[in-house]
Coordinates of C-alpha atoms and ligand atoms in Angstrom, one line a residue:
X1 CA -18.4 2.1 28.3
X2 CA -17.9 -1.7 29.8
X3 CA -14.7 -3.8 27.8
X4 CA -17.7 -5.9 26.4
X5 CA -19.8 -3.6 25.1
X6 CA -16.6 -2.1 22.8
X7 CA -17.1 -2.6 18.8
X8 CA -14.5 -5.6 17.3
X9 CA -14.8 -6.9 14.1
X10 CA -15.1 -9.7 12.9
X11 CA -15.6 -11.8 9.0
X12 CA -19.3 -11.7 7.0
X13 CA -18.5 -15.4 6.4
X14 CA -17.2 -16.4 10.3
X15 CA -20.2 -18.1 11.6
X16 CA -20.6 -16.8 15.4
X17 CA -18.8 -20.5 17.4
X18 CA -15.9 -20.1 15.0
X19 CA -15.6 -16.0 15.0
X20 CA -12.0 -14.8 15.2
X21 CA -12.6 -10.9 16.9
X22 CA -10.8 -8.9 15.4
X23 CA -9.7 -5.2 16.6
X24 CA -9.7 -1.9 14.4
X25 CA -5.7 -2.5 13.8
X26 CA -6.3 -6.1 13.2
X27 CA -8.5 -5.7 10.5
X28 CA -7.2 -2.3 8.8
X29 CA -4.2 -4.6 8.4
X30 CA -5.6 -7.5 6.8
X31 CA -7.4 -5.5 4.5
X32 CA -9.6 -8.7 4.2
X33 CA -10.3 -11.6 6.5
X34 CA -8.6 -15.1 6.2
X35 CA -11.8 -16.9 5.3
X36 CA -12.5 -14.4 2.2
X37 CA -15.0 -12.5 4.3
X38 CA -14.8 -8.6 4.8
X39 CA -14.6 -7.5 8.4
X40 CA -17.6 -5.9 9.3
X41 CA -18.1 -4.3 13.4
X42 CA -20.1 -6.0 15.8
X43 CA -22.4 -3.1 16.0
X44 CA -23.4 -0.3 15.3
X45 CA -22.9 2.2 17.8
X46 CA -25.6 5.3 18.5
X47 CA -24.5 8.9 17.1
X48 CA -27.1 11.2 18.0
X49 CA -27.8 14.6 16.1
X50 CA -27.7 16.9 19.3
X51 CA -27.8 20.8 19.3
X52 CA -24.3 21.1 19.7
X53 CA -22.9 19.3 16.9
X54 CA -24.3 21.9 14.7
X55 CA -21.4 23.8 14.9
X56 CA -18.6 21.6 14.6
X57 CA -16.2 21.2 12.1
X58 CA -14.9 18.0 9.8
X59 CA -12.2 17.1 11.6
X60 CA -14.3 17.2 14.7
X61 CA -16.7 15.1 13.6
X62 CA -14.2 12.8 12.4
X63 CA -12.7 12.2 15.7
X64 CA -16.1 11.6 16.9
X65 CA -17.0 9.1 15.2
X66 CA -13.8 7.3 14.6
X67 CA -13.3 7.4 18.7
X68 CA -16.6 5.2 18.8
X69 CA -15.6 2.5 16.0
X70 CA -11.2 2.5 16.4
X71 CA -11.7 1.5 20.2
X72 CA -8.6 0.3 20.3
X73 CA -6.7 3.5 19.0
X74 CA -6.4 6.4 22.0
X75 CA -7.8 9.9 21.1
X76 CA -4.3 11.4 20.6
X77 CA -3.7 8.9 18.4
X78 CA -6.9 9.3 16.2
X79 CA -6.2 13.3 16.9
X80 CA -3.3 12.7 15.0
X81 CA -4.4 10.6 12.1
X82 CA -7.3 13.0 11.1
X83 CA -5.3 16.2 11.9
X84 CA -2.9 14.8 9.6
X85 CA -5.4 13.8 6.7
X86 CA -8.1 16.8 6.4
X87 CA -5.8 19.3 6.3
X88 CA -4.6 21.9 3.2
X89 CA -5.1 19.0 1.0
X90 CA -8.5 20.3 0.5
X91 CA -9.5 22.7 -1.4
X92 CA -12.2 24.1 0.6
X93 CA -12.0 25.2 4.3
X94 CA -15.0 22.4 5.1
X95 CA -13.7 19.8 3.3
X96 CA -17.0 18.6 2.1
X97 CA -18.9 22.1 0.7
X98 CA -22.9 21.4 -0.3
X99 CA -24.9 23.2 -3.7
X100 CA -28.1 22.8 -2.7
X101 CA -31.1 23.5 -5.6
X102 CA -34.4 23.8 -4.6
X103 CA -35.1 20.1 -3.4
X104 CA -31.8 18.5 -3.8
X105 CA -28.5 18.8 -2.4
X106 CA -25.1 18.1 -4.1
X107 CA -22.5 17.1 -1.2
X108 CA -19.4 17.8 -3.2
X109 CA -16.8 15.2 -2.3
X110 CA -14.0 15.6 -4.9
X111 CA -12.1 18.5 -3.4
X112 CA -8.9 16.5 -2.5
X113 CA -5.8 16.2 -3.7
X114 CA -7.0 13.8 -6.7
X115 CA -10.4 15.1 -7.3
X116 CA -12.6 12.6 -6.6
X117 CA -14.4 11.2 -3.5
X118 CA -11.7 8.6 -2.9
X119 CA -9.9 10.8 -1.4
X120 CA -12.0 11.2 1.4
X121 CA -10.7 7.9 2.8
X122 CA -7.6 7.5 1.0
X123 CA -6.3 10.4 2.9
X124 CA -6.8 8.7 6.2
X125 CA -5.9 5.4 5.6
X126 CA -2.1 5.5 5.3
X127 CA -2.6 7.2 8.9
X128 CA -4.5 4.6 10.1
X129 CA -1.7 1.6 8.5
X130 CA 0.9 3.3 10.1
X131 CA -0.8 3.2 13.3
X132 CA -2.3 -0.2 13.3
X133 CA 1.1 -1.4 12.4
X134 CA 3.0 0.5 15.1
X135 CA 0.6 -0.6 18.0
X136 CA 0.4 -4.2 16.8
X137 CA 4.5 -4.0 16.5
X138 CA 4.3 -5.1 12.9
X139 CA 8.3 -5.0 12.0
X140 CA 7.6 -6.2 8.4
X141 CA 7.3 -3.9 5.1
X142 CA 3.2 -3.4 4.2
X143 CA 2.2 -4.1 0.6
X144 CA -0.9 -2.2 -0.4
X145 CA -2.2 -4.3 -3.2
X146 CA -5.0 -1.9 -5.2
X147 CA -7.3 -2.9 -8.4
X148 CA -8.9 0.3 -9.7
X149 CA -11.2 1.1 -11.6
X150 CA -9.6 4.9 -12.0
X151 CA -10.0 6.5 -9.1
X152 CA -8.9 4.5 -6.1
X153 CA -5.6 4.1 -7.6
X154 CA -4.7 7.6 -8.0
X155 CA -6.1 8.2 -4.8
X156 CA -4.4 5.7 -2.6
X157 CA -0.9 6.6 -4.6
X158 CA -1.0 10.1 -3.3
X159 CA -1.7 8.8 0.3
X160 CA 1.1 6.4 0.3
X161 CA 3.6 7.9 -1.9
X162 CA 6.9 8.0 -0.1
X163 CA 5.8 6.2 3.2
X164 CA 8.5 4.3 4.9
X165 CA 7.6 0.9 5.3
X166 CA 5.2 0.9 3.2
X167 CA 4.6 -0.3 -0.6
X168 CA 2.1 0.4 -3.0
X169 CA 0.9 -1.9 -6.5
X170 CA -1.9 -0.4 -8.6
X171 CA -3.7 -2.5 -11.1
X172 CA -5.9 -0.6 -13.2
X173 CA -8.3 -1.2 -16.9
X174 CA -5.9 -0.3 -19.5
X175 CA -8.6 1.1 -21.8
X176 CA -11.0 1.2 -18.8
X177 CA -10.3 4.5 -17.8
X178 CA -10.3 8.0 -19.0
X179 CA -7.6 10.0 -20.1
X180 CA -6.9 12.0 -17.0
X181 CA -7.0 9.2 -14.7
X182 CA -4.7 7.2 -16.7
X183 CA -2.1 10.4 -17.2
X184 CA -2.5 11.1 -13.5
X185 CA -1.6 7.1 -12.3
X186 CA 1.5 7.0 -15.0
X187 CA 3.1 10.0 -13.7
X188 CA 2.9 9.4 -10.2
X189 CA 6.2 10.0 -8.6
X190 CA 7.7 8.3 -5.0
X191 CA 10.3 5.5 -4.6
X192 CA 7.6 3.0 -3.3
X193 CA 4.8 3.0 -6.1
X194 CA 4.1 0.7 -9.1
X195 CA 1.4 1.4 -11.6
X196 CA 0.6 -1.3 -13.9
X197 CA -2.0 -1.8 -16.7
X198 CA -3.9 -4.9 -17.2
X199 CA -5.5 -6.1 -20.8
X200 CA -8.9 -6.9 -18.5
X201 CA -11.5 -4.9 -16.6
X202 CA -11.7 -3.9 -13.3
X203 CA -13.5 -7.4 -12.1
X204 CA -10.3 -9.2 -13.5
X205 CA -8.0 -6.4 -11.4
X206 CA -10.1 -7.3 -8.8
X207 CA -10.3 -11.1 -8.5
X208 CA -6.5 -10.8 -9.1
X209 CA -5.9 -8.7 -6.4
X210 CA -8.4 -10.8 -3.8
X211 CA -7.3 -14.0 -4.6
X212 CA -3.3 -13.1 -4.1
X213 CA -4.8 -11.8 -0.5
X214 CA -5.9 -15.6 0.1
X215 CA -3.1 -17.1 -2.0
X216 CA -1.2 -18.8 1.5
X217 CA 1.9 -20.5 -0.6
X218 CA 2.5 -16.7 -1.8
X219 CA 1.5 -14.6 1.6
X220 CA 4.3 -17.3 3.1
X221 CA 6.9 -16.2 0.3
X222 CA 6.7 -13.0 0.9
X223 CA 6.9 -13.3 4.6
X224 CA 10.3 -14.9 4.2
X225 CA 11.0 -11.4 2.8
X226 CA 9.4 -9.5 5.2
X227 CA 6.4 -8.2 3.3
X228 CA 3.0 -8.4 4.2
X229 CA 0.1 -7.6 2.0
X230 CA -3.3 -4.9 2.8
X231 CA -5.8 -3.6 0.9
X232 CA -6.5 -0.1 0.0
X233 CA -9.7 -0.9 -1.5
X234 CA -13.1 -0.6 0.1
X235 CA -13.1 -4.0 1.2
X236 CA -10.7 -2.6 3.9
X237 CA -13.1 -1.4 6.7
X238 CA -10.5 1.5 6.7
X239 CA -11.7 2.6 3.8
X240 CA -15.7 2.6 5.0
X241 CA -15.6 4.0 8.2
X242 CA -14.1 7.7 6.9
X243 CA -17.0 7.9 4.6
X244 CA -19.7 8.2 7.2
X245 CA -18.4 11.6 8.4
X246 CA -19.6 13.2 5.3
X247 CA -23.0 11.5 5.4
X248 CA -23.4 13.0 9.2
X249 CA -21.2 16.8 8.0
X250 CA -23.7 17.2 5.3
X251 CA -26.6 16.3 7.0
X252 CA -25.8 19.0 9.8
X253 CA -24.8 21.7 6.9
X254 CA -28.5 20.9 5.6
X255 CA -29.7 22.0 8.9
X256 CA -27.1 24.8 9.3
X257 CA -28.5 26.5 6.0
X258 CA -31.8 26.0 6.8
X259 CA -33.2 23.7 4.4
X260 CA -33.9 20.8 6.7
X261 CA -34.6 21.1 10.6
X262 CA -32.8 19.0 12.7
X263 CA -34.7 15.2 13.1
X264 CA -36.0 15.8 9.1
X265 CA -35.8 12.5 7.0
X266 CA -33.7 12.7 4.1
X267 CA -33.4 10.9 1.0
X268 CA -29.6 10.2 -0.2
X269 CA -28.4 9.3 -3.8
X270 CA -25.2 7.7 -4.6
X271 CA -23.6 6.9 -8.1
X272 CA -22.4 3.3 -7.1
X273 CA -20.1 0.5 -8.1
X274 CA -18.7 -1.3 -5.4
X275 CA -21.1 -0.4 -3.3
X276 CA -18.8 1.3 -1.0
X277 CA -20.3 4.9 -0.6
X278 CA -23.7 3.9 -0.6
X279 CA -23.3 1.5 2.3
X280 CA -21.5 3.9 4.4
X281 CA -24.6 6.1 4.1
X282 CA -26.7 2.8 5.4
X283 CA -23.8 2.7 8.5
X284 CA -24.7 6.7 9.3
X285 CA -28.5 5.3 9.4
X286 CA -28.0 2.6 11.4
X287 CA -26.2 4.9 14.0
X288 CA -29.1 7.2 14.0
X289 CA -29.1 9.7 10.9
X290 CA -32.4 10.1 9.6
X291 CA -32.3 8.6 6.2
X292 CA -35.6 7.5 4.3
X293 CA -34.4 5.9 0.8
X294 CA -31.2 5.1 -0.6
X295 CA -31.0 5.4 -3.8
X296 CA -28.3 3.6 -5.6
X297 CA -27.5 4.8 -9.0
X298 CA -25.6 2.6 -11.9
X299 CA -24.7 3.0 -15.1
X300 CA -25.4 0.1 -18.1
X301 CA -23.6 -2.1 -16.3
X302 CA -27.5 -2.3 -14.1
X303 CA -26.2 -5.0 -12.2
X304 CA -27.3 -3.9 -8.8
X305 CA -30.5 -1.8 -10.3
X306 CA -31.9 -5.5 -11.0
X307 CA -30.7 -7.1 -7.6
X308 CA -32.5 -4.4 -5.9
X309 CA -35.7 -5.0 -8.0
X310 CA -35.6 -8.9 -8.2
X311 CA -33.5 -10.3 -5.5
X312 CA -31.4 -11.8 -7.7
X313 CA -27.5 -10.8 -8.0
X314 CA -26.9 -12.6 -11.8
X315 CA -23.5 -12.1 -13.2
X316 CA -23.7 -13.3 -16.7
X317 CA -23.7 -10.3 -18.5
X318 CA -21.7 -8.4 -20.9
X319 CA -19.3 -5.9 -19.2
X320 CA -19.9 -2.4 -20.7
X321 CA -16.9 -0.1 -20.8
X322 CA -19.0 3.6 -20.0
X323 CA -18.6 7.6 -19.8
X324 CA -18.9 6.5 -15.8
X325 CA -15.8 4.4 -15.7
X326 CA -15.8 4.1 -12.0
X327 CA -18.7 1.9 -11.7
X328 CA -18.0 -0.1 -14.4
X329 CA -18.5 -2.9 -12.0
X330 CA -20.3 -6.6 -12.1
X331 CA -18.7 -7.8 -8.5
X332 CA -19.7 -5.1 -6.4
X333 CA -18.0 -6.4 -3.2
X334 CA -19.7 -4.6 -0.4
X335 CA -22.8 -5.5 -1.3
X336 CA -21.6 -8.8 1.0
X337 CA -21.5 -6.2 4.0
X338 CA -25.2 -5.0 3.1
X339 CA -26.5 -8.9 2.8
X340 CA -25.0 -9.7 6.5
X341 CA -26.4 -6.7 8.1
X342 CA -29.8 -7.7 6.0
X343 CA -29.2 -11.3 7.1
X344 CA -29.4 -10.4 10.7
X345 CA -25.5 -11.0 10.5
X346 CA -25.7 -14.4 9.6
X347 CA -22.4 -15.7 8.5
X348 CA -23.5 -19.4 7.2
X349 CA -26.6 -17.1 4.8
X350 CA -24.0 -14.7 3.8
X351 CA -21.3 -18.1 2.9
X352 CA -24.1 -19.7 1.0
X353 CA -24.8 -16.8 -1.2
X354 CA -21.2 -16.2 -2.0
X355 CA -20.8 -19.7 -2.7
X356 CA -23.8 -19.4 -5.1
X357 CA -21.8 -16.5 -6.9
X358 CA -19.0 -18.6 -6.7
X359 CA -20.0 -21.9 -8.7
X360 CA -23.1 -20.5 -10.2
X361 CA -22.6 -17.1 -11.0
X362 CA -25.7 -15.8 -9.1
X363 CA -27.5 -15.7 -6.0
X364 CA -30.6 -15.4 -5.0
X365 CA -31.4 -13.6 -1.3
X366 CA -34.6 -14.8 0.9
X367 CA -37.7 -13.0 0.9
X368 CA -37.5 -12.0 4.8
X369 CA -34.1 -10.2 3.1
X370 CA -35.8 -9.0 0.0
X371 CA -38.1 -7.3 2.3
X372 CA -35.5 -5.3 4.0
X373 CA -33.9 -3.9 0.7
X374 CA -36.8 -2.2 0.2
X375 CA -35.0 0.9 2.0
X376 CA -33.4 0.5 -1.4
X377 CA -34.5 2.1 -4.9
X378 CA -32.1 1.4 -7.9
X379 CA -32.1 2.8 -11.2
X380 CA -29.3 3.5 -13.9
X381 CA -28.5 5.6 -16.9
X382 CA -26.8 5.0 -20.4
X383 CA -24.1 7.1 -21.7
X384 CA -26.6 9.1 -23.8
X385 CA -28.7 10.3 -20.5
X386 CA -25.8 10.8 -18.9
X387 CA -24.5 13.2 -21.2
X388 CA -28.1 15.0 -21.4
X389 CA -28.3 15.3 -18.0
X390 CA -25.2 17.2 -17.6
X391 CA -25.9 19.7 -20.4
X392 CA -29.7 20.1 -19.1
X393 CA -28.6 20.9 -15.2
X394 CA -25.4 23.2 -16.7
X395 CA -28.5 25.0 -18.6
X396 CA -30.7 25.2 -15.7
X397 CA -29.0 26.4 -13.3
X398 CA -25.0 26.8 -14.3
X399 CA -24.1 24.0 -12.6
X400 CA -21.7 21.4 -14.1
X401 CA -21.8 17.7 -12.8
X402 CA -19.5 14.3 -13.8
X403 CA -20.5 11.9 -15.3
X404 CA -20.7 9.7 -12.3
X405 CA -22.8 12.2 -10.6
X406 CA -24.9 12.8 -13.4
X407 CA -25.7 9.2 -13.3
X408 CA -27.0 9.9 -10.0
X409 CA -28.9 13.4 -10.7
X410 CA -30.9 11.1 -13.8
X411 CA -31.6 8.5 -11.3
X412 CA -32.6 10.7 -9.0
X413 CA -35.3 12.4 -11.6
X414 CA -36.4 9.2 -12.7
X415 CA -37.3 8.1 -8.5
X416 CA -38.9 11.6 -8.1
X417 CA -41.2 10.9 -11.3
X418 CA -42.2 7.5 -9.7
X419 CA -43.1 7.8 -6.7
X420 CA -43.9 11.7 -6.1
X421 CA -41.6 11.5 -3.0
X422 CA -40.3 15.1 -2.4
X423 CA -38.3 14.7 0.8
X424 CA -35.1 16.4 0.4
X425 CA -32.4 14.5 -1.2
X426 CA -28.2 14.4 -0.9
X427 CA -26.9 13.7 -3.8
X428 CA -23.3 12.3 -3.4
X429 CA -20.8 14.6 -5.9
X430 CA -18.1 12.0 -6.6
X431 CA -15.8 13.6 -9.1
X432 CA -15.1 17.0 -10.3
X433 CA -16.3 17.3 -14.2
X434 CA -12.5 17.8 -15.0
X435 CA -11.8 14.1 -14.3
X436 CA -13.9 13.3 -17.4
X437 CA -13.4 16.4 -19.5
X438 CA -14.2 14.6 -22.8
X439 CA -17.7 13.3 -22.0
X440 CA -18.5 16.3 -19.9
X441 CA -17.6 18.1 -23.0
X442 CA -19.7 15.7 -25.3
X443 CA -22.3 16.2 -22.9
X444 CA -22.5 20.5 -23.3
X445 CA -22.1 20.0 -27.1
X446 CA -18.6 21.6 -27.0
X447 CA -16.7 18.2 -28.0
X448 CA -15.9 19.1 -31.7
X449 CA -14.0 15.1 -31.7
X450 CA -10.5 16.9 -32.8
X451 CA -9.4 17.4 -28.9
X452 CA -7.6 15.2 -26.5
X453 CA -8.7 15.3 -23.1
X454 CA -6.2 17.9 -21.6
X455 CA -6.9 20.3 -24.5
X456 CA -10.7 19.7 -23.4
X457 CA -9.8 20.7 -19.6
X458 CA -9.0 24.4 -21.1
X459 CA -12.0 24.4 -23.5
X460 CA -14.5 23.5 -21.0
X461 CA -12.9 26.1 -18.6
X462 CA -12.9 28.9 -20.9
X463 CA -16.9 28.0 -21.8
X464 CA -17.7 27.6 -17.9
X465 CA -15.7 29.7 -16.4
X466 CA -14.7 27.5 -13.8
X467 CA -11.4 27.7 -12.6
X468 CA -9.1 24.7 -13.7
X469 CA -8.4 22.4 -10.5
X470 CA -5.0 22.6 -9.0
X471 CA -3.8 19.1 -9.1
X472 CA -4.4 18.7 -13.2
X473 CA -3.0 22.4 -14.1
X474 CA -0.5 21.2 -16.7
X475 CA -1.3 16.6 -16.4
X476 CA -0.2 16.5 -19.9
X477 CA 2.8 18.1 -19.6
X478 CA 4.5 15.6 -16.7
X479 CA 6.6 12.6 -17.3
X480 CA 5.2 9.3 -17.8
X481 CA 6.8 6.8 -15.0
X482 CA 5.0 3.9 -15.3
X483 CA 3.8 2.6 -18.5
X484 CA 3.6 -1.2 -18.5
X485 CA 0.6 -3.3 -19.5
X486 CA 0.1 -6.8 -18.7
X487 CA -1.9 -9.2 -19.4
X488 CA -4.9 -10.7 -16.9
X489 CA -3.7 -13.6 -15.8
X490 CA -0.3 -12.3 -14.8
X491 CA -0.6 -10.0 -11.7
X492 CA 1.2 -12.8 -9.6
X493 CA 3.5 -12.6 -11.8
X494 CA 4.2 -8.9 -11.7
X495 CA 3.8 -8.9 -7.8
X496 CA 7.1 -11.2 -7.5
X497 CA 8.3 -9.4 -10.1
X498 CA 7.9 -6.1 -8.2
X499 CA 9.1 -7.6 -4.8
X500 CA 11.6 -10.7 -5.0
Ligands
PLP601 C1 -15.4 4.8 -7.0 C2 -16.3 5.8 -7.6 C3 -17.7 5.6 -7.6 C4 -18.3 4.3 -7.0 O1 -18.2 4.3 -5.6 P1 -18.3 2.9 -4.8 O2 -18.0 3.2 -3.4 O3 -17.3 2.0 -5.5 O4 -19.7 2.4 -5.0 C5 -18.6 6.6 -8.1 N1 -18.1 7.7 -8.7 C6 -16.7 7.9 -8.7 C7 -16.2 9.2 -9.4 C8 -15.8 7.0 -8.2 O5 -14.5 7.3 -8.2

């Protein structure tokens, strides 16, 4: 490969004569460009299904595909980073293991160290920070700022727990989450980790957290200290580029078993807030999976469901708190990622319709665009379909979902009925059911409403039979660390707090 044809990256909002190229380190760094953009590559490159990938294993994969986007990382070095992340942490010897039902296939993603899909490229990403920051000579202390919506927090506290040179700051929805995320984030241990809850939701977390990262009176503070902020949220390309291995593992494990041959069209689902997962599915298409429809599943909060139908992104609406907590989202941010690629990456498109969010709280994309997102379907569910869905697929076939996922599986149904379109569909398995024991409990009727959560975990593993996962075996019973709540508007606050 020529010097010229290697991928950088570069902002959705740097029109091409002003475009500052960015490399893998650069970006992973920033978390998010200067301009307010998200670094997105500069193409994408081919990854042909051949015969011989049919055998090869996760971490294989993942050095395959990380060696064509992290072009300025060596192979011992990206050796190293994924050797390091997809190892005993995981539950299951293939990292990623796939149920598959007749037409549908659940790619389970939740076997890491904090049960949910997060983990898939939160266990990578400290790897790839430490890296970035050794080859760039970075001497100063990293701040991972995170807003979370209840997984992402506890995800990206297990990955940087205890890292030298590193801190970590985790904003989460005080009543935004469920019980077992919350207990999990409070009792996270390591000398470099705050946890702090906001009186907001995750939007507020997340403007707070974005506009610190373009606050320059405060990024040149902290400098005079030594610190310099990144971003363990999926607007870090760090956090994308990880979740395309599973689209391409589980396609090939599809083949493996048999129930697709190799070149088949699929259909993928994804239970979607910030429209993180669901776009790395649209990367693995654009680099030559075969993919037919996405189909992007929400909750009330039907946000994207209408800007898929209509065109129009329209933020005025209430903000539902859900039993699907982590997509209890209205500012889905990588949807601007989706919009450049749809724009034929054009920055001063991509700037206008952000502006548009911006002043008017709404956009609305061209037609030539509209006609692209028709790869797209969206649908959602409500709480109450949610929970029916779980108990209906536990009775069918002894199979119990999350809520999240059940989102999906209901969407899913609902696409099927439409359209008659049979071709086999991935389903993307975000959480394990124990993240959410209450609902999932609601949903199979075993939720007498005199149970906390934790007491739930045993009661829905004595009536399933499934084994209770590792990393909650006695939550309730560990010290709370961090229990501080604050208020919206004070996150700057509590940064200086935390660091001056
Ligand atoms: C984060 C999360 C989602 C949404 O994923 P995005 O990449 O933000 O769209 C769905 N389900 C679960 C369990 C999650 O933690």
């Amino acid at each position: 490969m020529t010097l010229t044809s290697q991928i950088t990256y570069s902002s959705t909002r740097a029109t091409k004569n002003k475009q500052e190229e960015a490399t893998f380190s650069d970006a992973v760094l920033k978390g998010i460009a200067k301009d307010g953009g998200l670094f997105v590559p500069s193409k994408f490159p081919n990854y042909p299904l051949t015969d011989a990938l049919i055998n090869t294993s996760y971490a294989s994969l993942a050095k395959a595909i990380f060696s064509l986007y992290l072009t300025d990382f060596t192979e011992i070095e990206i050796e190293k980073c994924v050797d390091a992340a997809y190892d005993s942490k995981f539950s299951c010897a293939n990292i990623v293991p796939l149920k598959t039902f007749g037409e549908v296939s659940f790619v389970e993603l939740f076997h890491g160290s904090t049960l949910a899909f997060k983990d898939m490229a939160l266990s990578i990403l400290p790897y790839f920070l430490k890296t970035a920051a050794s080859k760039l000579g970075v001497q100063d202390e990293i701040v991972i700022l995170t807003a979370t919506s209840g997984d992402t927090g506890k995800a990206a506290l297990e990955g940087f727990s205890n890292l030298d040179g590193i801190k970590i700051i985790v904003f989460y929805p005080t009543d935004g989450v469920s019980e077992v995320q919350k207990k999990q984030m409070t009792t996270q241990e390591g000398n470099n980790v705050s946890v702090i809850g906001i009186t907001g939701n995750f939007d507020d977390a997340q403007t707070g957290v974005k506009n610190m990262f373009l606050d320059e009176a405060l990024k040149n503070l902290l400098a005079e200290k030594n610190y310099r902020f990144s971003s363990a949220n999926s607007i870090n390309i760090g956090r994308l580029l990880p979740q395309i291995v599973y689209y391409y593992h589980a396609y090939l494990e599809l083949v493996r078993e048999g129930t697709i041959s190799s070149g088949d069209l699929i259909n993928v689902t994804v239970p979607t807030g910030n429209f993180g997962n669901i776009l790395a599915a649209y990367y693995a298409k654009e680099m030559g999976l075969p993919i037919n429809k996405f189909i992007c599943a929400s909750n009330v909060n039907h946000i994207l469901t209408d800007f898929i139908n209509t065109g129009i992104y329209d933020i005025d609406r209430a903000f539902e708190v859900t039993k699907s907590p982590s997509m209890d989202i209205l500012i889905s941010s990588n949807l601007e990622r989706l919009l450049y690629a749809l724009s034929d990456q054009d920055a001063s498109e991509v700037n206008r319709l952000m502006t548009d969010l911006k002043s008017n709280h709404r956009y609305v994309i061209s037609n030539e665009m509209k006609k692209k997102l028709s790869t797209f379907y969206g649908g959602f569910a409500t709480d109450t379909e949610t929970l029916e869905t779980i108990n209906t697929l536990y009775k069918a076939q002894h199979y119990l979902l999350d809520t999240h996922t059940a989102v999906a599986y209901k969407v899913y149904s609902d696409y099927v009925k439409e359209t008659g379109d049979h071709t086999h569909t991935l389903i993307a398995s975000t959480a394990s059911p124990y993240k959410f024991a209450g609902a999932v409990a609601s949903g199979l009727g075993i939720n007498d409403g005199h149970h906390n959560d934790f007491e739930l975990i045993h009661m829905l593993s004595k009536h399933t039979g499934l084994a209770i996962p590792k990393p909650i075996e006695n939550l309730d019973l560990r010290v709370e660390r961090h229990t501080k709540t604050i208020s919206k508007d004070a996150l700057k606050e509590e940064v200086l707090h935390i660091l001056t």
